[in-house]
Amino acid sequence: MDEEPERAKRWEGGYERTWEVLKEDESGSLKATVEEILFQSKRKRVIESHEQVRLGMMRHLYLVIDCSRSMEDQDLKPNRLTSSLKLMEAFVDEYFDQNPISQVGIITTKNKRAEKLTDLTGNPKKHTAALKKAVDTVCAGEPSLYNSLSLAIQSLKHMPGHTSREILIVLSSLTTCDPGNIYELIKTLKSLKVRVSVIGLSAEVRVCTVLTRETGGFYHVILDESHFKELLMMHVKPPPASSSSECSLIRMGFPQHVLAALTDQDAKPSFSMSHLEGGSGGPGLSLGGYFCPQCHAKYTELPVECKVCGLTLVSAPHLARSFHHLFPLQAFVESPMQELQGDRFCQACEGELKDKRARVLNGIVAVCPDLGIGNHGNLPWHPVRLSNEFKHFRTMTATSSVTVSCEAMASSLPLLLLVLCSLTAAEAQLRLYNLRASGLPSDLMGITDGYVKVFCGSAKLGETSVNHNNANPWWTEEFSHFKAQENGVLRLEVHDEDTFFDDLLGVCQRQIKVGTHEHDCYLKEGGTLHYMYTLSV
């Protein structure tokens, strides 16, 4: 204390002569000044976070929500609990939108205890439903940071080393009632490489400062509800990975969505693994779903970790949405309007630049302030590049062009990946049946011994059995293909089996369309092939 003669405490330094910071606008309001302070703090975070760093893309995050008596305070409307849960719902949706191959769990704490609301899972609907039910929670007692962290550690310590382990605490109370030494628990968290961050709703608490500093997390105290939402959304972006974290190749499966209708005679309803384990209130038996390519276990949603073989099941768009975090936008710099050359219009939204200073990237591109700062948090790709490429795409569409310029699209690799994953032709289920022929020609060996080979695109679906000594054969086999695409080519080859080599009697090719279709095909060597197929999407 002797080293600080005049000033009472160091933390009070930031609040000295605060009236000099506030300035009234033309209407006498201080709102513009407060907004400018928030804008500058957001700008500082954007500049600090634009560097290329190694990120933990596969995340395991536990949300700890304080449900103590202090959550009934009404400084956030209608009260702290309701406001926090509503913002948490938006956070969960945004989190899984940008981190689709990650998992979240929710823990609540009150009455000196901690309770797990949801387990770690990649299903956002489950978390959203739990948060909506938690609105009716009775707030009572004091929270326990020790019990909450211990409960989260029980699951996180078993997570593989190549994934990030995180805990985000929303703390309203200024006290915590713990059954043990929390500083020893902090050492355990640090040794397990668990990153803990805290968002305070009241004021800064000493133990939270130590907790976040030792584990590498962040500690912020909210100003209002909009600031609360902004602090939550900061945790959507993957955190930098530790230099000592493991590096390994991850085996992933890409199951196809198998569709089936009640009218299909071969369709058999079955249970999904998610319903069997989670006890979901939805229908237990269902037709179709996602089937693990390794063990053929059935699931209704992706992404998920297979409960049978442990394979991570994802789809290509999931990886594409995670990919853009590896290539963040460069930071925009402010430049006076007088230094801009050419028209003073935003090159992304094409609106007039009315601000005194424009945001410039690489000394060339000028954008308006909203894009210059907000774009880093909301749009993962360059706004001008997106604008130009969509203009180019719209022009190609208007001219009925079917060839996409690789040079035009390759300028934005993350966008290119997302477009390729999103615009790929939809895969469907093909079912070929009722194969029969008539009038097949005979040869020197006698009456035809006919059979049919079936192809769809580059895939061979199989072949029928040989129908001996029959010029009008009927084959009972049916063929299915789960990776068919509309306008793909169905190819049927009719052969005559002989002793030394088989004769090709004719080939039938047709572009397949959605629905049920029946066709007759005239063979080159004589005879007719009749078949039916159903393509469902």
XYZ file of C-alpha atoms in Angstrom:
537
model
C 0.000 0.000 0.000
C 2.957 2.371 0.605
C 3.902 2.175 -3.079
C 0.629 3.904 -4.039
C 0.671 7.197 -2.110
C -2.117 9.260 -3.686
C -4.151 6.714 -5.631
C -6.034 4.291 -3.419
C -5.940 1.166 -5.586
C -4.724 0.318 -9.053
C -8.133 -0.806 -10.323
C -9.557 2.628 -9.551
C -7.212 4.226 -12.090
C -9.521 3.442 -14.988
C -12.321 5.424 -13.344
C -10.452 8.670 -12.674
C -11.978 11.796 -14.276
C -14.523 9.733 -16.203
C -16.593 12.854 -16.941
C -13.933 13.995 -19.395
C -14.622 10.985 -21.637
C -18.338 11.678 -22.003
C -19.411 14.172 -24.654
C -22.881 15.279 -25.657
C -24.050 15.137 -29.250
C -26.168 17.803 -30.960
C -29.319 16.597 -29.205
C -27.635 16.525 -25.803
C -27.512 12.717 -25.624
C -24.582 10.639 -24.379
C -25.641 7.575 -26.398
C -23.306 8.324 -29.299
C -20.314 8.485 -26.961
C -21.145 5.131 -25.367
C -21.599 3.557 -28.814
C -18.223 4.925 -29.903
C -16.553 3.387 -26.834
C -18.102 -0.007 -27.634
C -17.146 0.372 -31.306
C -13.508 1.077 -30.443
C -13.338 -1.921 -28.090
C -14.767 -4.177 -30.809
C -12.282 -2.752 -33.310
C -9.414 -3.503 -30.928
C -10.498 -7.138 -30.588
C -10.762 -7.528 -34.370
C -7.249 -6.180 -34.923
C -5.820 -8.447 -32.227
C -7.533 -11.578 -33.549
C -6.803 -11.378 -37.289
C -3.432 -13.102 -37.120
C -3.002 -16.627 -38.466
C -2.873 -18.941 -35.468
C -3.439 -22.608 -34.889
C -7.063 -23.167 -33.858
C -8.847 -25.974 -32.049
C -11.517 -26.876 -34.599
C -13.044 -29.803 -32.685
C -14.332 -28.261 -29.477
C -15.922 -29.598 -26.305
C -17.564 -26.767 -24.356
C -19.496 -26.806 -21.091
C -21.783 -23.849 -20.352
C -22.164 -23.205 -16.611
C -25.201 -21.058 -15.752
C -25.595 -19.457 -12.344
C -29.147 -20.097 -11.068
C -28.622 -18.639 -7.608
C -30.856 -16.103 -5.886
C -29.039 -13.170 -7.524
C -30.371 -14.233 -10.952
C -33.769 -12.832 -9.930
C -32.413 -9.267 -10.120
C -34.214 -7.187 -12.727
C -31.393 -5.028 -14.085
C -31.724 -7.243 -17.186
C -35.356 -7.490 -18.303
C -37.462 -9.262 -17.235
C -34.755 -10.699 -14.966
C -31.209 -11.967 -15.237
C -32.177 -15.629 -15.587
C -34.688 -15.179 -18.412
C -32.433 -12.770 -20.288
C -29.410 -15.065 -19.919
C -31.267 -18.162 -21.101
C -32.643 -16.317 -24.123
C -29.169 -15.172 -25.118
C -27.852 -18.688 -24.501
C -30.322 -20.065 -27.048
C -28.992 -17.662 -29.674
C -25.432 -18.549 -28.673
C -26.046 -22.294 -29.066
C -27.527 -21.812 -32.545
C -24.633 -19.610 -33.662
C -22.063 -21.906 -32.045
C -23.210 -24.974 -33.948
C -23.646 -22.993 -37.150
C -19.955 -22.060 -37.114
C -18.644 -25.123 -35.230
C -20.758 -28.005 -36.552
C -18.235 -30.707 -35.591
C -18.084 -29.585 -31.941
C -20.094 -30.500 -28.841
C -21.730 -28.573 -26.000
C -23.005 -29.482 -22.538
C -24.931 -27.359 -20.003
C -24.520 -27.247 -16.208
C -26.579 -25.210 -13.727
C -25.538 -24.313 -10.191
C -27.612 -23.192 -7.184
C -28.034 -24.078 -3.507
C -24.285 -24.856 -3.319
C -24.759 -27.703 -5.815
C -24.170 -28.287 -9.512
C -26.481 -30.214 -11.814
C -25.925 -31.342 -15.399
C -28.740 -30.064 -17.602
C -27.486 -31.710 -20.813
C -24.546 -33.960 -21.604
C -21.927 -33.195 -24.241
C -23.632 -33.604 -27.597
C -23.665 -32.075 -31.046
C -27.458 -31.766 -31.207
C -28.439 -28.070 -30.814
C -32.159 -28.897 -30.578
C -31.561 -30.825 -27.364
C -29.782 -27.865 -25.746
C -32.368 -25.339 -26.947
C -35.210 -27.423 -25.514
C -33.391 -27.731 -22.171
C -32.773 -23.966 -22.015
C -36.450 -23.238 -22.680
C -37.466 -25.557 -19.843
C -34.930 -23.914 -17.514
C -36.876 -20.624 -17.640
C -39.187 -22.036 -14.954
C -36.239 -22.792 -12.654
C -36.593 -21.432 -9.112
C -33.507 -19.366 -8.296
C -32.278 -20.077 -4.782
C -29.192 -20.142 -2.594
C -25.629 -19.541 -3.703
C -23.655 -20.981 -6.622
C -20.697 -23.322 -6.274
C -17.868 -22.820 -8.746
C -15.983 -25.763 -7.269
C -18.821 -28.249 -7.804
C -19.580 -26.903 -11.293
C -15.974 -27.160 -12.444
C -15.581 -30.617 -10.899
C -18.691 -31.850 -12.714
C -17.404 -30.518 -16.035
C -13.947 -32.034 -15.501
C -15.437 -35.527 -15.118
C -16.392 -35.470 -18.813
C -13.738 -33.188 -20.295
C -10.763 -35.127 -18.934
C -11.718 -38.100 -21.118
C -11.819 -36.056 -24.330
C -8.990 -36.780 -26.834
C -5.933 -34.551 -26.794
C -6.474 -33.116 -30.292
C -9.751 -31.456 -29.219
C -10.118 -28.264 -27.201
C -11.613 -28.450 -23.696
C -13.479 -25.336 -22.638
C -15.776 -24.099 -19.881
C -17.785 -20.863 -20.123
C -19.331 -19.615 -16.871
C -22.132 -17.034 -16.661
C -21.850 -15.824 -13.059
C -24.318 -13.474 -11.397
C -23.430 -13.899 -7.724
C -20.514 -12.171 -6.020
C -19.934 -15.214 -3.809
C -19.329 -18.926 -4.238
C -19.821 -21.657 -1.650
C -17.256 -24.404 -2.210
C -16.626 -27.672 -0.333
C -12.897 -27.686 -1.132
C -9.894 -25.565 -2.049
C -10.755 -24.060 -5.427
C -7.151 -22.977 -6.018
C -6.089 -26.636 -6.038
C -8.858 -27.303 -8.550
C -7.521 -24.478 -10.728
C -4.150 -26.260 -10.833
C -5.943 -29.427 -11.956
C -7.748 -27.519 -14.709
C -4.449 -26.089 -15.895
C -2.778 -29.506 -15.979
C -5.701 -30.924 -17.997
C -5.483 -27.977 -20.445
C -9.067 -26.894 -19.764
C -9.682 -23.271 -20.749
C -12.142 -21.495 -18.425
C -13.782 -18.163 -19.280
C -16.204 -16.155 -17.146
C -18.857 -13.565 -17.999
C -19.861 -11.636 -14.889
C -23.289 -10.033 -14.515
C -22.519 -8.049 -11.349
C -18.889 -7.094 -10.722
C -15.389 -8.514 -10.918
C -14.612 -11.316 -8.465
C -11.045 -12.088 -7.421
C -11.308 -15.884 -7.688
C -12.668 -15.615 -11.250
C -9.737 -13.409 -12.228
C -7.276 -16.034 -10.991
C -9.288 -18.842 -12.596
C -9.307 -17.299 -16.070
C -5.715 -16.067 -15.901
C -4.295 -19.457 -14.930
C -6.310 -21.440 -17.494
C -5.874 -19.019 -20.395
C -9.493 -17.894 -20.591
C -11.186 -14.494 -20.618
C -13.018 -12.603 -17.896
C -15.476 -9.843 -18.752
C -18.226 -8.023 -16.885
C -21.232 -6.932 -18.917
C -22.442 -3.344 -19.354
C -25.921 -4.094 -20.677
C -27.831 -6.775 -22.565
C -26.340 -5.921 -25.962
C -22.847 -6.053 -24.457
C -23.773 -9.396 -22.847
C -24.707 -10.804 -26.259
C -21.489 -9.472 -27.783
C -19.374 -11.122 -25.080
C -21.168 -14.430 -25.598
C -20.630 -14.344 -29.353
C -16.903 -13.814 -28.779
C -16.755 -17.458 -27.704
C -18.245 -18.737 -30.973
C -14.912 -18.498 -32.762
C -12.534 -21.406 -32.015
C -9.809 -20.480 -29.512
C -6.095 -20.784 -30.322
C -4.859 -24.313 -29.728
C -2.040 -24.999 -27.316
C 1.345 -25.612 -28.903
C 1.618 -28.793 -26.831
C -1.726 -30.232 -27.934
C -1.672 -33.486 -29.852
C -1.674 -33.612 -33.656
C -3.325 -36.597 -35.260
C -5.365 -37.566 -38.268
C -9.050 -37.961 -37.479
C -11.037 -40.769 -39.053
C -14.413 -39.518 -40.229
C -17.320 -41.157 -41.973
C -19.611 -39.493 -44.499
C -22.883 -41.437 -44.381
C -25.513 -40.954 -47.065
C -29.077 -40.090 -46.128
C -31.145 -43.133 -47.084
C -34.756 -42.298 -47.878
C -37.622 -44.761 -47.753
C -41.374 -44.470 -48.203
C -44.183 -46.405 -46.580
C -45.203 -47.665 -50.017
C -41.870 -49.464 -50.474
C -42.396 -53.130 -49.756
C -38.750 -53.659 -48.819
C -38.614 -50.704 -46.419
C -38.214 -51.818 -42.820
C -38.616 -49.403 -39.889
C -35.798 -49.455 -37.365
C -34.561 -47.677 -34.238
C -31.822 -45.077 -34.389
C -28.958 -45.160 -31.907
C -29.716 -41.595 -30.787
C -33.262 -42.574 -29.745
C -32.095 -45.707 -27.954
C -29.492 -43.841 -25.906
C -31.122 -40.482 -25.294
C -34.662 -41.629 -24.645
C -35.963 -39.012 -27.058
C -39.650 -38.294 -26.963
C -39.873 -38.490 -30.757
C -40.926 -41.545 -32.743
C -38.704 -44.511 -31.973
C -39.175 -46.435 -35.218
C -38.537 -44.667 -38.499
C -37.779 -45.359 -42.141
C -34.467 -44.239 -43.556
C -31.771 -42.197 -41.857
C -27.980 -41.915 -41.805
C -26.150 -45.250 -41.655
C -22.574 -45.477 -40.401
C -20.374 -46.673 -43.288
C -18.327 -48.812 -40.898
C -20.845 -50.592 -38.664
C -24.159 -49.583 -40.322
C -25.616 -48.158 -37.108
C -28.494 -45.781 -37.818
C -28.730 -42.112 -36.808
C -31.298 -39.438 -37.562
C -29.001 -36.389 -37.448
C -25.426 -35.355 -38.168
C -22.811 -34.686 -36.880
C -22.558 -37.438 -34.300
C -20.014 -39.863 -32.914
C -21.053 -43.437 -33.624
C -21.925 -45.176 -30.356
C -20.960 -48.569 -31.770
C -17.600 -48.074 -33.505
C -16.641 -44.548 -32.344
C -16.372 -43.123 -35.882
C -17.127 -39.400 -36.231
C -19.983 -39.041 -38.724
C -20.233 -35.710 -40.570
C -21.283 -34.285 -43.925
C -19.198 -32.230 -46.347
C -20.978 -28.904 -45.573
C -20.089 -29.360 -41.889
C -16.379 -29.371 -42.713
C -16.807 -26.465 -45.135
C -18.421 -24.301 -42.442
C -15.569 -25.064 -40.038
C -12.953 -24.381 -42.722
C -13.359 -20.588 -42.889
C -11.997 -20.120 -39.341
C -8.551 -21.104 -40.662
C -8.499 -18.154 -43.082
C -9.846 -15.093 -41.234
C -10.204 -11.731 -42.925
C -7.300 -9.332 -42.656
C -7.858 -6.311 -40.448
C -9.206 -3.194 -42.134
C -7.295 0.042 -41.525
C -8.781 3.519 -41.357
C -7.857 6.002 -44.046
C -8.996 9.634 -44.575
C -11.520 10.102 -47.352
C -9.171 12.551 -49.097
C -6.685 9.743 -49.772
C -9.209 7.575 -51.610
C -8.932 7.504 -55.373
C -11.931 7.217 -57.674
C -15.583 7.117 -56.640
C -16.301 7.287 -52.933
C -18.624 4.313 -52.774
C -18.441 1.144 -50.703
C -17.160 -1.568 -53.006
C -19.236 -4.223 -51.237
C -22.731 -2.765 -50.709
C -22.219 0.051 -53.289
C -23.534 2.636 -50.839
C -22.062 6.122 -50.578
C -19.243 6.553 -48.048
C -20.518 9.308 -45.765
C -18.094 8.796 -42.874
C -15.003 10.980 -42.602
C -12.783 7.916 -42.588
C -13.149 4.739 -44.651
C -12.010 1.209 -43.858
C -9.395 0.105 -46.358
C -7.862 -3.315 -47.051
C -4.494 -3.622 -48.842
C -4.683 0.073 -49.762
C -7.213 -0.669 -52.516
C -10.601 -1.768 -51.273
C -12.751 0.733 -49.387
C -15.798 -0.395 -47.429
C -18.233 1.314 -45.101
C -17.687 1.173 -41.302
C -20.406 -1.427 -40.670
C -18.685 -3.911 -42.981
C -15.218 -2.922 -41.849
C -15.785 -4.045 -38.271
C -18.951 -6.128 -38.183
C -17.916 -8.216 -41.157
C -15.183 -9.978 -39.161
C -17.728 -11.398 -36.756
C -20.642 -12.135 -39.058
C -19.303 -12.866 -42.546
C -16.403 -15.294 -42.923
C -15.323 -14.140 -46.388
C -14.262 -10.922 -48.021
C -17.381 -8.753 -48.662
C -16.139 -7.293 -51.956
C -15.022 -10.668 -53.258
C -18.392 -12.136 -52.349
C -20.169 -9.250 -54.067
C -18.133 -9.615 -57.263
C -18.492 -13.393 -57.401
C -22.231 -13.336 -56.894
C -22.525 -10.668 -59.602
C -20.512 -12.945 -61.875
C -22.687 -15.920 -60.948
C -25.849 -13.891 -61.592
C -24.505 -12.822 -65.003
C -23.725 -16.418 -65.942
C -27.222 -17.474 -64.889
C -28.827 -14.723 -66.960
C -26.912 -15.805 -70.062
C -27.832 -19.486 -69.504
C -24.165 -20.410 -69.183
C -23.560 -23.895 -67.877
C -19.780 -23.619 -67.494
C -18.505 -22.016 -64.279
C -15.262 -20.091 -64.600
C -12.638 -21.679 -62.365
C -10.610 -18.446 -62.355
C -13.587 -16.497 -61.064
C -14.381 -18.891 -58.241
C -10.888 -19.963 -57.203
C -10.085 -16.466 -55.925
C -11.909 -17.308 -52.716
C -10.973 -20.798 -51.588
C -13.293 -21.018 -48.564
C -16.220 -19.748 -50.627
C -15.341 -22.179 -53.397
C -15.417 -25.098 -50.967
C -18.755 -24.058 -49.542
C -20.265 -23.572 -53.006
C -18.997 -26.961 -54.146
C -20.399 -28.630 -51.046
C -23.718 -26.771 -51.181
C -24.416 -26.918 -54.920
C -23.505 -30.561 -55.449
C -26.314 -32.463 -57.112
C -28.612 -33.945 -54.513
C -28.097 -37.652 -53.973
C -31.124 -39.921 -54.147
C -32.096 -43.584 -53.875
C -32.536 -45.584 -57.066
C -34.529 -48.833 -57.149
C -34.535 -50.940 -60.333
C -36.994 -53.827 -60.641
C -39.368 -55.781 -62.943
C -36.644 -56.740 -65.421
C -37.837 -58.926 -68.291
C -37.048 -59.452 -71.983
C -38.873 -60.772 -75.024
C -37.781 -62.113 -78.387
C -34.116 -62.570 -77.551
C -32.279 -64.041 -80.596
C -30.804 -67.556 -80.666
C -27.282 -68.435 -81.801
C -25.397 -71.555 -82.899
C -25.294 -72.789 -79.297
C -29.095 -72.805 -79.033
C -31.716 -70.652 -77.311
C -30.457 -67.625 -75.403
C -29.063 -67.945 -71.859
C -29.705 -64.316 -70.958
C -28.612 -62.128 -68.066
C -28.369 -58.350 -67.439
C -25.526 -56.219 -66.036
C -26.649 -53.029 -64.261
C -24.622 -49.790 -63.994
C -25.474 -46.354 -62.611
C -22.930 -43.717 -63.540
C -19.508 -45.217 -62.813
C -20.871 -47.697 -60.247
C -21.712 -51.293 -61.074
C -24.818 -52.343 -59.169
C -24.487 -56.025 -60.060
C -25.983 -58.484 -62.500
C -28.938 -60.824 -62.668
C -28.844 -64.594 -62.610
C -28.640 -66.449 -65.930
C -32.009 -67.532 -67.301
C -31.147 -70.637 -69.351
C -32.791 -71.572 -72.660
C -35.408 -68.855 -72.509
C -36.027 -66.278 -75.243
C -38.507 -64.429 -73.009
C -36.780 -64.395 -69.598
C -38.063 -62.715 -66.446
C -35.552 -61.817 -63.724
C -36.703 -61.457 -60.116
C -33.666 -59.521 -58.880
C -33.973 -55.910 -57.741
C -31.135 -53.395 -57.552
C -30.733 -50.393 -55.247
C -28.276 -47.512 -55.348
C -28.127 -44.952 -52.531
C -25.771 -42.517 -54.298
C -27.784 -41.951 -57.455
C -28.282 -38.453 -58.838
C -31.057 -37.055 -60.952
C -30.036 -36.899 -64.641
C -27.446 -39.586 -63.965
C -27.082 -42.373 -66.532
C -28.629 -45.791 -65.953
C -26.952 -48.408 -68.185
C -28.276 -51.934 -68.744
C -26.278 -54.512 -70.739
C -28.043 -57.669 -71.946
C -25.706 -60.646 -72.457
C -26.020 -64.208 -73.759
C -23.908 -66.659 -71.744
C -21.864 -69.088 -73.872
C -19.164 -71.646 -73.135
C -16.138 -69.636 -74.237
C -17.284 -66.021 -74.163
C -20.550 -64.161 -73.678
C -22.282 -62.262 -76.479
C -23.494 -58.683 -75.951
C -27.045 -58.492 -77.304
C -27.588 -54.799 -76.692
C -27.184 -51.810 -74.379
C -29.927 -49.620 -72.894
C -28.962 -46.169 -71.562
C -31.238 -43.522 -70.088
C -30.990 -40.418 -67.904
C -32.930 -41.114 -64.731
C -35.608 -38.752 -63.405
C -37.343 -38.451 -60.044
C -40.421 -40.649 -59.736
C -41.460 -44.096 -60.977
C -40.897 -44.841 -64.666
C -41.412 -47.832 -66.984
C -39.478 -48.274 -70.241
C -39.010 -50.633 -73.204
C -35.622 -50.780 -74.902
C -34.981 -52.365 -78.301
C -31.721 -54.308 -78.397
C -29.210 -54.060 -81.247
C -29.091 -57.843 -81.910
C -32.842 -58.216 -81.598
C -35.392 -58.468 -78.842
C -36.768 -56.029 -76.279
C -35.819 -55.303 -72.664
C -38.527 -54.078 -70.301
C -37.723 -52.529 -66.890
C -39.030 -50.177 -64.203
C -37.201 -47.879 -61.788
C -38.029 -45.495 -58.942
C -35.827 -42.518 -58.034
C -36.644 -40.824 -54.716
C -34.912 -37.776 -53.183
